[in-house]
Structure formats: C-alpha cells, structure tokens
Amino acid sequence: MTIAEQIQKLRIQKGLTQERLAEMLEVSRQSVSKWELGQAVPDVEKIIRMSELFDVSTDAILLNNTVSNVEKKNPLHLGSVYLIVKNFERSVDFYERFLDVKVDNRCRSGNKFVEFYVDNKCIALMNEENLIGHNTDLNSPYKFVLNFWVEDLNAEYERIKALKIGKVSDIREAYPTYHYFHLIDPDNNVVEITGGYHMNENICQSCGMNMKESDFGTNADGSLNKEYCKYCFANGGFTKNQTLEGCIESCIPFLIEDGVCKTEEEARENLKTVMPELKRWKK
C-alpha cells in the first residue's frame, strides 16, 4: 500500500472527510486530495501530525504495506454524529465528564461546535445558535444530524434523489472547500452528505469563488480563462493590483451576504485558510 493509499485508509478509519482532515492539519482540501491521489507527498511535520491524529506510528504511514482492502467505488462513509444542543457550554461540560474525553480543536471552533473522538468515530456537539445557513429549517425539532461523506458528491446527490425516500435539499456551499446537501428522514432528522464536488475544479485561483462558464475571465486574445473569474482577471491581466491581504478583505462582505459566515472575523479566518493555497497567492 502506497503512502497515498495509507493516508486515505487511515482517514476513513478515523471517520474524517478530506475537508475535516485538511482543517485539522491547517492545509487546503486540495492538498489532502493530492496526497491521496499520489500527486504530492506531505512534509515531515504533516506526517508527524497525522500519526498523532490517527494514533499510529509514522512508519505506518510511510512504509509500503502489501495488504490492500478493496472498497466500493463510491462508498458512503460515516463521518460524524452531530448532536444539536441549546445550552452549548453546559453540554460540553456534560459530555467531557461523561465520555472522560476533552474536546478536540476547541480553540478553532469556538462556540460553534466541538468534537469528541470515541472508538475512532466522531461525536460533535453543534450550538443551535450557529446553525444559520447550515440547516434546512431553523424551527425544525430535530436534535441530531448524521454526517456522511463521499468522494463524488454529485453522483451521490443523483443517487439519493432517485431513491425518493425523503426531501433532498440543493447542493450548498458552507465555504469554498466544503459542499453538502441534506436528506430529511421520516422523523424530520437531517442526514448531511458532503464530499468532493465537481465545481471545486472551477474555483477562481485568485478570490476562491465557484465559477460557472459565464464567470470565467478572459485572456488577451478574448478566449476564456478557466483559472480566474471575470472580476479578478480580464483581457489577459488582473483587474486589481492588490495583495493577498487586500483580496481577503474585499471578499469578506460576499461570504457574509451569502450566509457562509456570520461575522467579519469568521469570514476573515475562513479566507485566510483557503486563499493562500490558490494559484495567484501560493508561494
């Protein structure tokens, strides 16, 4: 088993999406995807961090293993069980004591959600006050969300719609590297499915927006440029001479307007994670 295959296997066993692992390693989802496709190799620091997250030795990641498990082409993997709580701090204290486990990544998630890892699976507490834009009905009585992930979100979306077993939302964007849709079960509970989304192939490599063909920039000869949007790139050049920091600040209002983020600081931190990995800014 190659390094790429081993990283993917360990990630799946831990119940993590590519997006979540990327967040925990402070890299982009594209970086994790390249590692698992064998197009790049993580540096030593990330290997060590993954060994800690996966609770294995670095050798378990780096050394070839001839044993390989055959998986379904488009498996539906359980990611997390999200418990929706009203009194967030009280619930965090309750589950820390009950599970005898301290929450993971509290400093990054703040009061939005926290995660507990039990038997290599994730139980997350989600603050009801922070569900705006990320649930189907703010007045819904549901108390938990089942989170699954797939490699091909588009294919899974079509499969679920064809089953006609419950109401299905549109595919939505929580932030540029995280797309999902919701399936509602008979008791009005939410099943959230996330994963690789084809539109990520057309992310503007300057501002990070998802582009349709009508959003493409133009080259000097008038042909379409599929790397940059028309707001950032036109007639063969960038429309604004700005720094990465300036571009981040100019994009903040759009994330708030679209409901992706609630505050300027949240949007700023989101963009600081995603945008340095884009072609225009990557060093």
Short mmCIF file of C-alpha atoms in Angstrom, two decimals:
data_model
loop_
_atom_site.label_atom_id
_atom_site.label_comp_id
_atom_site.label_asym_id
_atom_site.label_seq_id
_atom_site.Cartn_x
_atom_site.Cartn_y
_atom_site.Cartn_z
CA MET A 1 0.00 0.00 0.00
CA THR A 2 1.43 3.37 -1.01
CA ILE A 3 1.66 6.45 1.21
CA ALA A 4 -1.32 7.89 -0.69
CA GLU A 5 -3.44 4.79 -0.09
CA GLN A 6 -2.40 4.60 3.55
CA ILE A 7 -3.37 8.21 4.26
CA GLN A 8 -6.78 7.66 2.68
CA LYS A 9 -7.30 4.39 4.58
CA LEU A 10 -6.38 5.92 7.95
CA ARG A 11 -8.53 8.98 7.28
CA ILE A 12 -11.54 6.79 6.51
CA GLN A 13 -10.96 4.65 9.59
CA LYS A 14 -10.91 7.82 11.69
CA GLY A 15 -14.21 8.91 10.15
CA LEU A 16 -12.81 12.14 8.71
CA THR A 17 -13.64 13.87 5.45
CA GLN A 18 -10.85 15.33 3.35
CA GLU A 19 -12.13 18.76 4.37
CA ARG A 20 -12.01 17.98 8.09
CA LEU A 21 -8.52 16.45 7.92
CA ALA A 22 -7.33 19.48 5.95
CA GLU A 23 -8.73 21.78 8.62
CA MET A 24 -7.03 19.83 11.40
CA LEU A 25 -3.70 19.94 9.55
CA GLU A 26 -4.16 23.59 8.56
CA VAL A 27 -3.86 22.89 4.84
CA SER A 28 -6.35 23.07 1.96
CA ARG A 29 -8.62 20.19 0.95
CA GLN A 30 -6.84 20.22 -2.40
CA SER A 31 -3.59 19.38 -0.60
CA VAL A 32 -5.14 16.34 1.08
CA SER A 33 -6.67 15.29 -2.24
CA LYS A 34 -3.25 15.49 -3.95
CA TRP A 35 -1.68 13.38 -1.20
CA GLU A 36 -4.34 10.68 -1.61
CA LEU A 37 -4.02 10.73 -5.41
CA GLY A 38 -0.25 10.36 -5.15
CA GLN A 39 0.33 13.72 -6.84
CA ALA A 40 2.20 15.15 -3.83
CA VAL A 41 3.73 13.97 -0.56
CA PRO A 42 3.09 15.70 2.79
CA ASP A 43 6.08 17.21 4.54
CA VAL A 44 7.58 15.70 7.69
CA GLU A 45 5.64 17.99 10.01
CA LYS A 46 2.31 16.90 8.49
CA ILE A 47 3.32 13.21 8.62
CA ILE A 48 4.05 13.55 12.34
CA ARG A 49 0.78 15.39 12.93
CA MET A 50 -1.18 12.70 11.05
CA SER A 51 0.49 9.95 13.09
CA GLU A 52 -0.79 11.70 16.21
CA LEU A 53 -4.29 12.19 14.81
CA PHE A 54 -4.54 8.61 13.53
CA ASP A 55 -2.79 7.17 16.62
CA VAL A 56 -0.28 5.22 14.53
CA SER A 57 3.48 5.38 14.07
CA THR A 58 4.97 7.44 11.26
CA ASP A 59 6.19 4.14 9.78
CA ALA A 60 2.57 3.04 9.41
CA ILE A 61 2.09 5.98 7.04
CA LEU A 62 5.45 5.96 5.25
CA LEU A 63 6.20 2.25 4.77
CA ASN A 64 4.54 0.25 2.00
CA ASN A 65 2.01 -2.34 3.10
CA THR A 66 1.21 -5.15 0.70
CA VAL A 67 -2.21 -5.76 2.26
CA SER A 68 -4.85 -3.72 0.45
CA ASN A 69 -8.56 -3.61 1.15
CA VAL A 70 -10.91 -3.45 -1.82
CA GLU A 71 -13.54 -0.76 -1.32
CA LYS A 72 -16.67 0.12 -3.20
CA LYS A 73 -16.18 2.63 -5.99
CA ASN A 74 -18.28 5.31 -4.31
CA PRO A 75 -18.62 4.29 -0.64
CA LEU A 76 -20.80 6.22 1.74
CA HIS A 77 -18.67 6.75 4.84
CA LEU A 78 -19.99 7.76 8.26
CA GLY A 79 -18.31 11.00 9.25
CA SER A 80 -19.89 12.31 12.46
CA VAL A 81 -22.99 12.31 14.57
CA TYR A 82 -23.85 15.93 15.34
CA LEU A 83 -25.91 16.48 18.48
CA ILE A 84 -27.84 19.75 18.35
CA VAL A 85 -27.71 21.45 21.76
CA LYS A 86 -29.36 24.57 23.18
CA ASN A 87 -27.08 25.18 26.19
CA PHE A 88 -23.72 24.74 24.48
CA GLU A 89 -21.30 25.21 27.40
CA ARG A 90 -23.35 23.03 29.72
CA SER A 91 -23.47 20.27 27.11
CA VAL A 92 -19.72 20.47 26.51
CA ASP A 93 -19.10 20.04 30.23
CA PHE A 94 -21.58 17.15 30.41
CA TYR A 95 -20.01 15.17 27.57
CA GLU A 96 -16.44 15.87 28.68
CA ARG A 97 -17.29 14.31 32.03
CA PHE A 98 -19.48 11.53 30.65
CA LEU A 99 -17.01 10.39 27.98
CA ASP A 100 -13.93 11.29 30.04
CA VAL A 101 -12.54 12.91 26.89
CA LYS A 102 -11.50 16.51 26.38
CA VAL A 103 -12.90 18.20 23.27
CA ASP A 104 -10.72 18.44 20.16
CA ASN A 105 -9.84 21.76 18.49
CA ARG A 106 -11.90 23.94 20.83
CA CYS A 107 -9.60 26.90 20.13
CA ARG A 108 -10.52 26.84 16.42
CA SER A 109 -14.22 26.06 16.59
CA GLY A 110 -15.06 28.47 19.40
CA ASN A 111 -18.71 28.07 20.40
CA LYS A 112 -19.95 26.67 17.07
CA PHE A 113 -19.16 23.00 17.59
CA VAL A 114 -16.78 20.70 19.41
CA GLU A 115 -15.72 17.15 18.60
CA PHE A 116 -15.15 14.06 20.73
CA TYR A 117 -13.42 11.01 19.27
CA VAL A 118 -14.65 7.73 20.72
CA ASP A 119 -13.66 4.38 19.17
CA ASN A 120 -12.24 6.27 16.17
CA LYS A 121 -15.61 7.88 15.46
CA CYS A 122 -16.61 11.47 15.94
CA ILE A 123 -19.46 12.76 18.08
CA ALA A 124 -19.85 16.51 17.68
CA LEU A 125 -21.93 19.00 19.64
CA MET A 126 -23.38 21.76 17.49
CA ASN A 127 -24.54 25.03 19.01
CA GLU A 128 -28.11 25.64 17.86
CA GLU A 129 -27.40 29.39 17.70
CA ASN A 130 -24.79 28.82 14.98
CA LEU A 131 -26.85 26.75 12.56
CA ILE A 132 -27.96 29.65 10.36
CA GLY A 133 -27.32 28.78 6.74
CA HIS A 134 -26.38 25.22 7.59
CA ASN A 135 -29.71 23.55 8.25
CA THR A 136 -32.99 23.30 6.42
CA ASP A 137 -35.38 24.87 8.94
CA LEU A 138 -34.44 26.98 11.95
CA ASN A 139 -37.72 25.92 13.63
CA SER A 140 -37.18 22.22 12.99
CA PRO A 141 -37.48 19.99 16.06
CA TYR A 142 -34.63 17.68 15.05
CA LYS A 143 -31.99 17.01 17.66
CA PHE A 144 -29.20 15.36 15.71
CA VAL A 145 -27.55 15.30 12.30
CA LEU A 146 -25.92 12.24 10.77
CA ASN A 147 -22.94 13.28 8.67
CA PHE A 148 -21.67 11.10 5.82
CA TRP A 149 -19.07 11.79 3.16
CA VAL A 150 -18.45 10.51 -0.35
CA GLU A 151 -15.73 11.03 -2.92
CA ASP A 152 -18.21 12.18 -5.59
CA LEU A 153 -20.92 14.42 -4.15
CA ASN A 154 -22.64 14.95 -7.50
CA ALA A 155 -23.08 11.22 -8.14
CA GLU A 156 -24.38 10.61 -4.62
CA TYR A 157 -26.80 13.53 -4.96
CA GLU A 158 -28.34 11.99 -8.09
CA ARG A 159 -28.49 8.55 -6.44
CA ILE A 160 -30.28 9.87 -3.35
CA LYS A 161 -32.76 11.92 -5.39
CA ALA A 162 -33.61 8.86 -7.49
CA LEU A 163 -34.44 6.85 -4.33
CA LYS A 164 -37.30 9.27 -3.48
CA ILE A 165 -37.11 8.37 0.22
CA GLY A 166 -37.24 11.88 1.66
CA LYS A 167 -36.88 15.59 0.98
CA VAL A 168 -33.50 16.49 -0.50
CA SER A 169 -32.01 19.99 -0.44
CA ASP A 170 -29.91 21.53 -3.17
CA ILE A 171 -26.13 21.12 -3.00
CA ARG A 172 -24.94 24.02 -0.87
CA GLU A 173 -21.64 25.68 -0.11
CA ALA A 174 -20.67 26.14 3.54
CA TYR A 175 -17.34 27.63 2.42
CA PRO A 176 -15.27 27.25 -0.76
CA THR A 177 -13.89 23.79 0.10
CA TYR A 178 -17.00 22.33 1.79
CA HIS A 179 -20.15 21.41 -0.11
CA TYR A 180 -23.07 19.38 1.21
CA PHE A 181 -26.73 18.52 0.81
CA HIS A 182 -29.36 17.41 3.31
CA LEU A 183 -31.71 14.43 3.24
CA ILE A 184 -34.62 14.58 5.71
CA ASP A 185 -35.65 11.31 7.38
CA PRO A 186 -39.27 10.42 8.35
CA ASP A 187 -38.81 11.99 11.82
CA ASN A 188 -37.51 15.26 10.39
CA ASN A 189 -33.92 14.48 11.36
CA VAL A 190 -31.18 15.61 8.99
CA VAL A 191 -28.72 13.40 7.13
CA GLU A 192 -25.91 15.61 5.86
CA ILE A 193 -23.80 14.33 2.98
CA THR A 194 -20.60 16.04 1.99
CA GLY A 195 -17.67 15.23 -0.25
CA GLY A 196 -15.80 16.01 -3.42
CA TYR A 197 -17.77 18.47 -5.51
CA HIS A 198 -17.06 18.95 -9.20
CA MET A 199 -17.47 22.71 -9.04
CA ASN A 200 -14.27 22.84 -6.99
CA GLU A 201 -12.44 22.24 -10.27
CA ASN A 202 -13.55 25.74 -11.29
CA ILE A 203 -12.61 27.74 -8.22
CA CYS A 204 -11.16 31.12 -9.11
CA GLN A 205 -7.46 30.90 -8.31
CA SER A 206 -7.49 34.48 -7.06
CA CYS A 207 -10.61 35.01 -4.92
CA GLY A 208 -11.84 31.41 -4.44
CA MET A 209 -15.36 31.85 -5.84
CA ASN A 210 -17.03 28.90 -7.55
CA MET A 211 -17.30 29.72 -11.26
CA LYS A 212 -19.77 28.82 -13.95
CA GLU A 213 -18.69 29.33 -17.55
CA SER A 214 -20.29 32.77 -17.53
CA ASP A 215 -17.99 33.71 -14.64
CA PHE A 216 -14.72 32.87 -16.44
CA GLY A 217 -12.20 35.65 -17.04
CA THR A 218 -10.76 36.42 -20.47
CA ASN A 219 -7.30 36.12 -21.97
CA ALA A 220 -5.66 38.81 -24.09
CA ASP A 221 -6.97 37.15 -27.27
CA GLY A 222 -10.53 37.13 -25.95
CA SER A 223 -10.62 33.42 -25.14
CA LEU A 224 -11.98 32.25 -21.79
CA ASN A 225 -9.62 31.82 -18.86
CA LYS A 226 -10.85 28.97 -16.66
CA GLU A 227 -8.44 29.66 -13.82
CA TYR A 228 -9.67 33.12 -12.84
CA CYS A 229 -13.08 34.77 -12.64
CA LYS A 230 -14.03 37.82 -14.70
CA TYR A 231 -13.98 40.01 -11.59
CA CYS A 232 -10.32 39.19 -10.94
CA PHE A 233 -8.98 38.68 -14.47
CA ALA A 234 -9.90 40.30 -17.78
CA ASN A 235 -8.17 40.83 -21.14
CA GLY A 236 -5.13 38.85 -20.05
CA GLY A 237 -4.42 40.63 -16.77
CA PHE A 238 -5.62 41.01 -13.21
CA THR A 239 -8.26 43.69 -12.80
CA LYS A 240 -6.83 44.88 -9.48
CA ASN A 241 -3.26 45.24 -8.33
CA GLN A 242 -3.78 44.00 -4.78
CA THR A 243 -2.09 41.91 -2.13
CA LEU A 244 -3.42 38.67 -0.70
CA GLU A 245 -4.49 40.57 2.41
CA GLY A 246 -6.32 43.13 0.28
CA CYS A 247 -8.12 40.42 -1.68
CA ILE A 248 -9.19 38.71 1.56
CA GLU A 249 -10.67 41.95 2.88
CA SER A 250 -12.54 42.61 -0.35
CA CYS A 251 -14.10 39.11 -0.30
CA ILE A 252 -15.34 39.24 3.31
CA PRO A 253 -18.68 41.02 2.52
CA PHE A 254 -19.60 38.35 -0.05
CA LEU A 255 -19.22 35.48 2.45
CA ILE A 256 -21.46 37.30 4.91
CA GLU A 257 -24.00 38.26 2.23
CA ASP A 258 -24.22 34.63 1.02
CA GLY A 259 -24.72 33.36 4.59
CA VAL A 260 -21.47 31.38 4.57
CA CYS A 261 -20.19 33.31 7.61
CA LYS A 262 -21.95 35.39 10.24
CA THR A 263 -19.20 37.84 11.21
CA GLU A 264 -16.30 39.60 9.53
CA GLU A 265 -13.80 37.83 11.76
CA GLU A 266 -15.24 34.42 10.91
CA ALA A 267 -15.10 35.22 7.19
CA ARG A 268 -11.56 36.55 7.51
CA GLU A 269 -10.33 33.38 9.24
CA ASN A 270 -12.10 31.25 6.63
CA LEU A 271 -10.42 33.10 3.76
CA LYS A 272 -7.01 33.05 5.46
CA THR A 273 -7.20 29.26 5.41
CA VAL A 274 -8.35 28.85 1.80
CA MET A 275 -6.86 31.66 -0.24
CA PRO A 276 -3.10 31.19 0.42
CA GLU A 277 -3.42 27.83 -1.37
CA LEU A 278 -4.80 29.39 -4.57
CA LYS A 279 -2.50 29.71 -7.59
CA ARG A 280 -2.23 33.52 -7.55
CA TRP A 281 -1.10 33.61 -3.92
CA LYS A 282 0.63 30.28 -3.37
CA LYS A 283 4.34 30.71 -2.74
#
